[in-house]
Amino acid sequence: IDPRNFDDMLAIVASIKEQVGEETARAELGIICGSGLGPIGDTVQNATILPYSKIPGFPTTHVVGHKGNMVFGQLGGKKVVCLQGRFHPYEHSMDLALCTLPVRVMHQLGVKVMIVSNAAGGINTVLRHGDLMLIKDHIFLPGLAGFSPLVGCNDPRFGARFVSVHDAYDKQLRQLAIDVGRRNNMTLYEGVYVMSGGPQYESPAEVSLFKTVGADALGMSTCHEVTVARQCGIKVLGFSLITNIANLDADQSVEVSHEEVLDIAKQAGERASRFVSDIIQELTI
Ligand code: 6GU
């Protein structure tokens, strides 16, 4: 299976429909449960779980703390498909078309709105660990350097050759999130997310670079998925769960550990998942 081949992608969609049934496979809302939204996949009603291992062409995830399932069902009265576990480019040799295959599949299943989350290091000094930051724009660093899911020959059925990522994070959806947050007395920041290739964490000088260019939070995912979502016309709501504060000072020894990131993600994940459930309740698709 070639992730760049449109007909191969349709074959994957056909296999999914065959395995869970046409009606079950239909979804209007897609959720990529990154760190911080893990629990939401477990709250799907009438859940039908399809492990990635049963989906032809889907890679398996190996990162500790990430599952590998497609979950179909209902949330807040909407038909949803949740991706429990995403594909990080650093796990798959920067094959971004492969990593974004699930987004294209979701589009074929009928998804019109996608909610994405990630664990991120805080760069803006107002951010504290455990905070939620709504993403209003991004810096897709690998994409700027040619690691984009859209490079290579493009079958027009995927969408436009040149994709606009202005308003990539839908203004109305962000406003809804802010309204829901305000009503629940949540502190909700809005900022710019930068994606680096990883998997190494950034040096203090690299964090300073990102701060200088206007980034508020830093992670290793999301931007490639959002880029593909925009190519196929899916509206996006994205947020970062701040799991740690990125270190800007070379004289300070600060260890970021994956365990710490997972620990905070778990603690704040429940709260984040409830917040997203509240948003979904009020969503009109
Ligand atoms: Cl500090 N950097 C990156 N790239 N990803 C992260 C992170 C930092 N903290 C959590 N995820």
Short mmCIF file of C-alpha atoms and ligand atoms in Angstrom, two decimals:
data_model
loop_
_atom_site.label_atom_id
_atom_site.label_comp_id
_atom_site.label_asym_id
_atom_site.label_seq_id
_atom_site.Cartn_x
_atom_site.Cartn_y
_atom_site.Cartn_z
CA ILE A 1 0.00 0.00 0.00
CA ASP A 2 1.34 3.39 -1.07
CA PRO A 3 0.13 6.22 1.17
CA ARG A 4 0.48 8.62 -1.78
CA ASN A 5 -1.87 6.62 -3.96
CA PHE A 6 -5.50 7.76 -3.81
CA ASP A 7 -6.92 4.39 -4.89
CA ASP A 8 -4.87 2.62 -2.19
CA MET A 9 -6.39 5.01 0.33
CA LEU A 10 -9.88 4.17 -0.96
CA ALA A 11 -9.07 0.48 -0.54
CA ILE A 12 -8.24 1.13 3.13
CA VAL A 13 -11.57 2.94 3.54
CA ALA A 14 -13.37 0.00 1.93
CA SER A 15 -11.67 -2.43 4.30
CA ILE A 16 -12.69 -0.36 7.33
CA LYS A 17 -16.31 -0.20 6.14
CA GLU A 18 -16.33 -3.91 5.56
CA GLN A 19 -14.96 -4.65 9.03
CA VAL A 20 -17.17 -2.36 11.12
CA GLY A 21 -20.10 -1.90 8.75
CA GLU A 22 -20.93 1.02 6.48
CA GLU A 23 -23.25 2.75 8.97
CA THR A 24 -20.84 2.44 11.93
CA ALA A 25 -17.96 3.74 9.84
CA ARG A 26 -19.77 6.96 8.93
CA ALA A 27 -18.61 9.91 11.06
CA GLU A 28 -18.97 13.69 11.00
CA LEU A 29 -16.46 14.50 13.72
CA GLY A 30 -12.89 13.20 13.90
CA ILE A 31 -10.75 13.37 17.01
CA ILE A 32 -7.03 12.74 17.12
CA CYS A 33 -6.41 11.85 20.73
CA GLY A 34 -2.87 13.01 21.32
CA SER A 35 -1.46 13.11 24.79
CA GLY A 36 -4.04 14.89 26.87
CA LEU A 37 -7.09 13.64 25.02
CA GLY A 38 -6.51 9.95 25.57
CA PRO A 39 -9.45 9.60 27.96
CA ILE A 40 -12.00 10.94 25.47
CA GLY A 41 -11.66 7.88 23.26
CA ASP A 42 -12.75 5.77 26.21
CA THR A 43 -15.96 7.78 26.67
CA VAL A 44 -17.32 7.15 23.17
CA GLN A 45 -20.83 5.68 23.34
CA ASN A 46 -21.72 2.46 21.51
CA ALA A 47 -18.02 2.14 20.74
CA THR A 48 -16.76 -0.09 17.98
CA ILE A 49 -13.01 -0.50 18.26
CA LEU A 50 -10.85 -1.31 15.25
CA PRO A 51 -7.16 -1.81 16.07
CA TYR A 52 -4.70 -0.27 13.62
CA SER A 53 -3.19 -3.73 13.20
CA LYS A 54 -6.37 -4.74 11.34
CA ILE A 55 -6.26 -1.79 8.97
CA PRO A 56 -4.21 -2.48 5.86
CA GLY A 57 -1.45 0.07 5.30
CA PHE A 58 -1.73 1.56 8.77
CA PRO A 59 1.53 1.55 10.64
CA THR A 60 1.48 0.50 14.28
CA THR A 61 2.41 2.96 17.02
CA HIS A 62 5.19 2.09 19.38
CA VAL A 63 5.48 5.20 21.53
CA VAL A 64 4.90 4.42 25.20
CA GLY A 65 1.67 6.03 26.40
CA HIS A 66 -0.02 5.97 23.00
CA LYS A 67 -2.59 3.37 21.95
CA GLY A 68 -3.38 2.27 18.41
CA ASN A 69 -7.13 2.11 17.72
CA MET A 70 -9.80 3.66 15.60
CA VAL A 71 -12.90 4.07 17.76
CA PHE A 72 -16.31 4.62 16.16
CA GLY A 73 -19.44 5.69 18.03
CA GLN A 74 -21.25 8.75 19.40
CA LEU A 75 -20.18 11.71 21.52
CA GLY A 76 -22.48 14.59 22.45
CA GLY A 77 -24.99 13.41 19.86
CA LYS A 78 -22.47 13.42 17.03
CA LYS A 79 -21.14 10.50 15.06
CA VAL A 80 -17.43 10.39 15.82
CA VAL A 81 -14.30 8.55 14.89
CA CYS A 82 -11.43 8.78 17.35
CA LEU A 83 -7.85 8.00 16.54
CA GLN A 84 -6.40 6.67 19.76
CA GLY A 85 -2.76 7.05 18.97
CA ARG A 86 -1.28 9.05 16.14
CA PHE A 87 1.68 8.58 13.86
CA HIS A 88 4.64 10.76 14.70
CA PRO A 89 6.90 11.57 11.77
CA TYR A 90 10.01 10.71 13.82
CA GLU A 91 8.73 7.12 14.20
CA HIS A 92 8.16 6.71 10.48
CA SER A 93 11.29 8.16 8.91
CA MET A 94 9.56 11.48 8.26
CA ASP A 95 7.11 9.87 5.86
CA LEU A 96 4.47 12.52 6.34
CA ALA A 97 2.03 11.16 3.77
CA LEU A 98 2.00 7.91 5.72
CA CYS A 99 1.54 9.74 9.03
CA THR A 100 -1.45 11.66 7.68
CA LEU A 101 -3.18 8.73 6.01
CA PRO A 102 -5.74 8.52 8.87
CA VAL A 103 -6.83 12.11 8.21
CA ARG A 104 -7.56 11.33 4.57
CA VAL A 105 -9.37 8.19 5.63
CA MET A 106 -11.48 10.19 8.12
CA HIS A 107 -12.41 12.60 5.34
CA GLN A 108 -13.66 9.69 3.23
CA LEU A 109 -15.74 8.50 6.18
CA GLY A 110 -17.54 11.85 6.18
CA VAL A 111 -15.59 13.88 8.74
CA LYS A 112 -16.17 17.64 8.46
CA VAL A 113 -14.61 18.81 11.74
CA MET A 114 -11.43 17.52 13.35
CA ILE A 115 -10.26 18.09 16.90
CA VAL A 116 -6.55 17.55 17.58
CA SER A 117 -4.50 17.72 20.72
CA ASN A 118 -0.89 17.33 21.66
CA ALA A 119 1.49 17.48 24.57
CA ALA A 120 3.74 20.49 24.27
CA GLY A 121 6.51 22.36 26.02
CA GLY A 122 5.59 25.89 27.07
CA ILE A 123 7.74 28.67 25.61
CA ASN A 124 5.61 31.70 26.49
CA THR A 125 6.39 32.51 30.12
CA VAL A 126 2.70 32.83 31.05
CA LEU A 127 2.27 29.09 30.49
CA ARG A 128 2.51 26.65 33.40
CA HIS A 129 2.52 22.89 33.25
CA GLY A 130 -1.00 21.50 33.12
CA ASP A 131 -2.28 24.54 31.18
CA LEU A 132 -4.33 24.26 28.00
CA MET A 133 -3.45 26.39 25.01
CA LEU A 134 -5.81 26.76 22.11
CA ILE A 135 -3.82 26.77 18.88
CA LYS A 136 -4.52 29.85 16.76
CA ASP A 137 -1.73 29.34 14.24
CA HIS A 138 1.30 27.16 13.73
CA ILE A 139 4.87 27.05 12.52
CA PHE A 140 5.30 23.78 10.65
CA LEU A 141 9.07 23.62 10.74
CA PRO A 142 9.53 20.28 8.92
CA GLY A 143 7.01 21.47 6.32
CA LEU A 144 9.02 24.62 5.67
CA ALA A 145 12.07 22.44 5.09
CA GLY A 146 10.31 20.21 2.55
CA PHE A 147 9.00 17.53 4.90
CA SER A 148 5.36 18.05 4.03
CA PRO A 149 2.64 15.45 3.44
CA LEU A 150 1.81 17.37 0.26
CA VAL A 151 5.16 17.01 -1.53
CA GLY A 152 5.42 14.61 -4.43
CA CYS A 153 3.01 14.21 -7.27
CA ASN A 154 -0.48 15.11 -6.14
CA ASP A 155 -3.58 13.26 -7.28
CA PRO A 156 -6.14 16.09 -7.61
CA ARG A 157 -8.66 13.89 -5.81
CA PHE A 158 -6.69 14.60 -2.62
CA GLY A 159 -7.41 18.31 -3.06
CA ALA A 160 -5.53 21.37 -4.22
CA ARG A 161 -1.84 21.30 -5.16
CA PHE A 162 -1.26 24.57 -3.27
CA VAL A 163 -3.13 24.58 0.00
CA SER A 164 -3.96 27.68 2.01
CA VAL A 165 -3.31 27.37 5.73
CA HIS A 166 -4.65 30.78 6.59
CA ASP A 167 -7.47 30.27 9.09
CA ALA A 168 -6.30 26.67 9.45
CA TYR A 169 -7.56 26.73 13.04
CA ASP A 170 -11.18 27.68 12.48
CA LYS A 171 -12.11 31.01 14.05
CA GLN A 172 -15.67 29.99 14.94
CA LEU A 173 -14.51 26.76 16.58
CA ARG A 174 -11.92 28.68 18.58
CA GLN A 175 -14.59 31.15 19.69
CA LEU A 176 -16.81 28.26 20.77
CA ALA A 177 -13.91 26.77 22.76
CA ILE A 178 -13.24 30.13 24.42
CA ASP A 179 -16.94 30.53 25.31
CA VAL A 180 -17.13 27.03 26.79
CA GLY A 181 -13.88 27.60 28.70
CA ARG A 182 -15.13 30.90 30.09
CA ARG A 183 -18.41 29.37 31.25
CA ASN A 184 -16.47 26.66 33.07
CA ASN A 185 -14.08 29.18 34.67
CA MET A 186 -11.14 27.64 32.90
CA THR A 187 -7.95 29.48 32.14
CA LEU A 188 -7.50 29.03 28.43
CA TYR A 189 -4.61 30.54 26.53
CA GLU A 190 -4.46 31.05 22.81
CA GLY A 191 -1.16 30.90 20.98
CA VAL A 192 1.15 29.73 18.23
CA TYR A 193 2.29 26.11 18.18
CA VAL A 194 5.59 25.15 16.59
CA MET A 195 6.29 21.63 15.42
CA SER A 196 9.86 20.40 15.33
CA GLY A 197 10.83 17.05 13.85
CA GLY A 198 12.09 15.52 17.10
CA PRO A 199 12.48 13.07 18.65
CA GLN A 200 15.25 14.87 20.51
CA TYR A 201 14.03 17.73 22.67
CA GLU A 202 15.33 21.15 21.68
CA SER A 203 18.47 22.78 22.96
CA PRO A 204 18.02 26.03 24.91
CA ALA A 205 19.28 27.98 21.88
CA GLU A 206 16.71 26.28 19.67
CA VAL A 207 13.96 27.10 22.16
CA SER A 208 15.17 30.74 22.09
CA LEU A 209 14.97 30.68 18.31
CA PHE A 210 11.34 29.58 18.46
CA LYS A 211 10.52 32.18 21.09
CA THR A 212 12.05 34.88 18.90
CA VAL A 213 9.91 33.92 15.93
CA GLY A 214 6.72 34.08 17.96
CA ALA A 215 5.99 30.53 19.09
CA ASP A 216 4.24 29.95 22.41
CA ALA A 217 4.39 26.16 22.66
CA LEU A 218 6.49 23.42 21.13
CA GLY A 219 5.81 19.83 20.11
CA MET A 220 6.44 17.07 17.58
CA SER A 221 3.07 16.52 15.92
CA THR A 222 -0.19 18.06 14.68
CA CYS A 223 0.94 20.46 11.90
CA HIS A 224 1.18 17.74 9.22
CA GLU A 225 -2.29 16.45 10.14
CA VAL A 226 -3.79 19.93 10.08
CA THR A 227 -2.19 20.63 6.69
CA VAL A 228 -3.82 17.54 5.18
CA ALA A 229 -7.14 18.30 6.90
CA ARG A 230 -7.13 21.70 5.23
CA GLN A 231 -6.31 20.17 1.86
CA CYS A 232 -9.49 18.10 2.05
CA GLY A 233 -11.59 20.88 3.56
CA ILE A 234 -11.93 19.63 7.14
CA LYS A 235 -12.32 22.38 9.76
CA VAL A 236 -9.87 22.12 12.64
CA LEU A 237 -9.88 22.85 16.35
CA GLY A 238 -6.52 22.23 18.01
CA PHE A 239 -5.04 22.59 21.43
CA SER A 240 -1.86 21.89 23.31
CA LEU A 241 -1.61 20.52 26.78
CA ILE A 242 1.44 22.11 28.34
CA THR A 243 3.29 19.26 30.01
CA ASN A 244 6.55 21.03 30.80
CA ILE A 245 8.30 24.36 30.39
CA ALA A 246 10.87 24.46 27.61
CA ASN A 247 14.25 25.57 28.95
CA LEU A 248 15.75 28.72 27.44
CA ASP A 249 18.89 28.91 29.57
CA ALA A 250 21.99 26.90 28.67
CA ASP A 251 23.39 27.44 32.18
CA GLN A 252 20.41 25.74 33.71
CA SER A 253 20.28 22.02 33.58
CA VAL A 254 16.68 20.98 33.03
CA GLU A 255 15.85 17.44 32.05
CA VAL A 256 12.65 16.94 30.12
CA SER A 257 11.61 13.37 30.53
CA HIS A 258 9.00 11.47 28.58
CA GLU A 259 7.75 10.10 31.91
CA GLU A 260 7.12 13.62 33.19
CA VAL A 261 5.28 14.52 29.99
CA LEU A 262 3.09 11.42 30.32
CA ASP A 263 2.45 12.04 34.01
CA ILE A 264 1.16 15.59 33.48
CA ALA A 265 -0.77 14.52 30.40
CA LYS A 266 -2.55 11.93 32.48
CA GLN A 267 -3.40 14.33 35.31
CA ALA A 268 -4.62 17.13 33.07
CA GLY A 269 -6.05 14.77 30.47
CA GLU A 270 -9.26 14.15 32.36
CA ARG A 271 -9.94 17.87 32.60
CA ALA A 272 -9.04 18.41 28.94
CA SER A 273 -11.28 15.56 27.85
CA ARG A 274 -14.25 16.94 29.79
CA PHE A 275 -13.63 20.34 28.21
CA VAL A 276 -13.63 18.84 24.72
CA SER A 277 -16.80 16.86 25.51
CA ASP A 278 -18.49 20.13 26.49
CA ILE A 279 -17.38 21.70 23.21
CA ILE A 280 -18.68 18.73 21.21
CA GLN A 281 -22.08 19.04 22.90
CA GLU A 282 -22.45 22.54 21.50
CA LEU A 283 -20.88 21.93 18.13
CA THR A 284 -23.02 22.37 15.05
CA ILE A 285 -21.53 20.54 12.10
CL1 6GU B 1 10.06 20.86 25.33
N1 6GU B 1 9.64 19.91 22.92
C1 6GU B 1 9.01 19.16 22.01
N2 6GU B 1 9.47 19.21 20.76
N3 6GU B 1 7.96 18.39 22.29
C2 6GU B 1 7.52 18.39 23.54
C3 6GU B 1 8.13 19.13 24.55
C4 6GU B 1 9.22 19.91 24.19
N4 6GU B 1 7.46 18.90 25.69
C5 6GU B 1 6.47 18.05 25.41
N5 6GU B 1 6.49 17.73 24.11
#
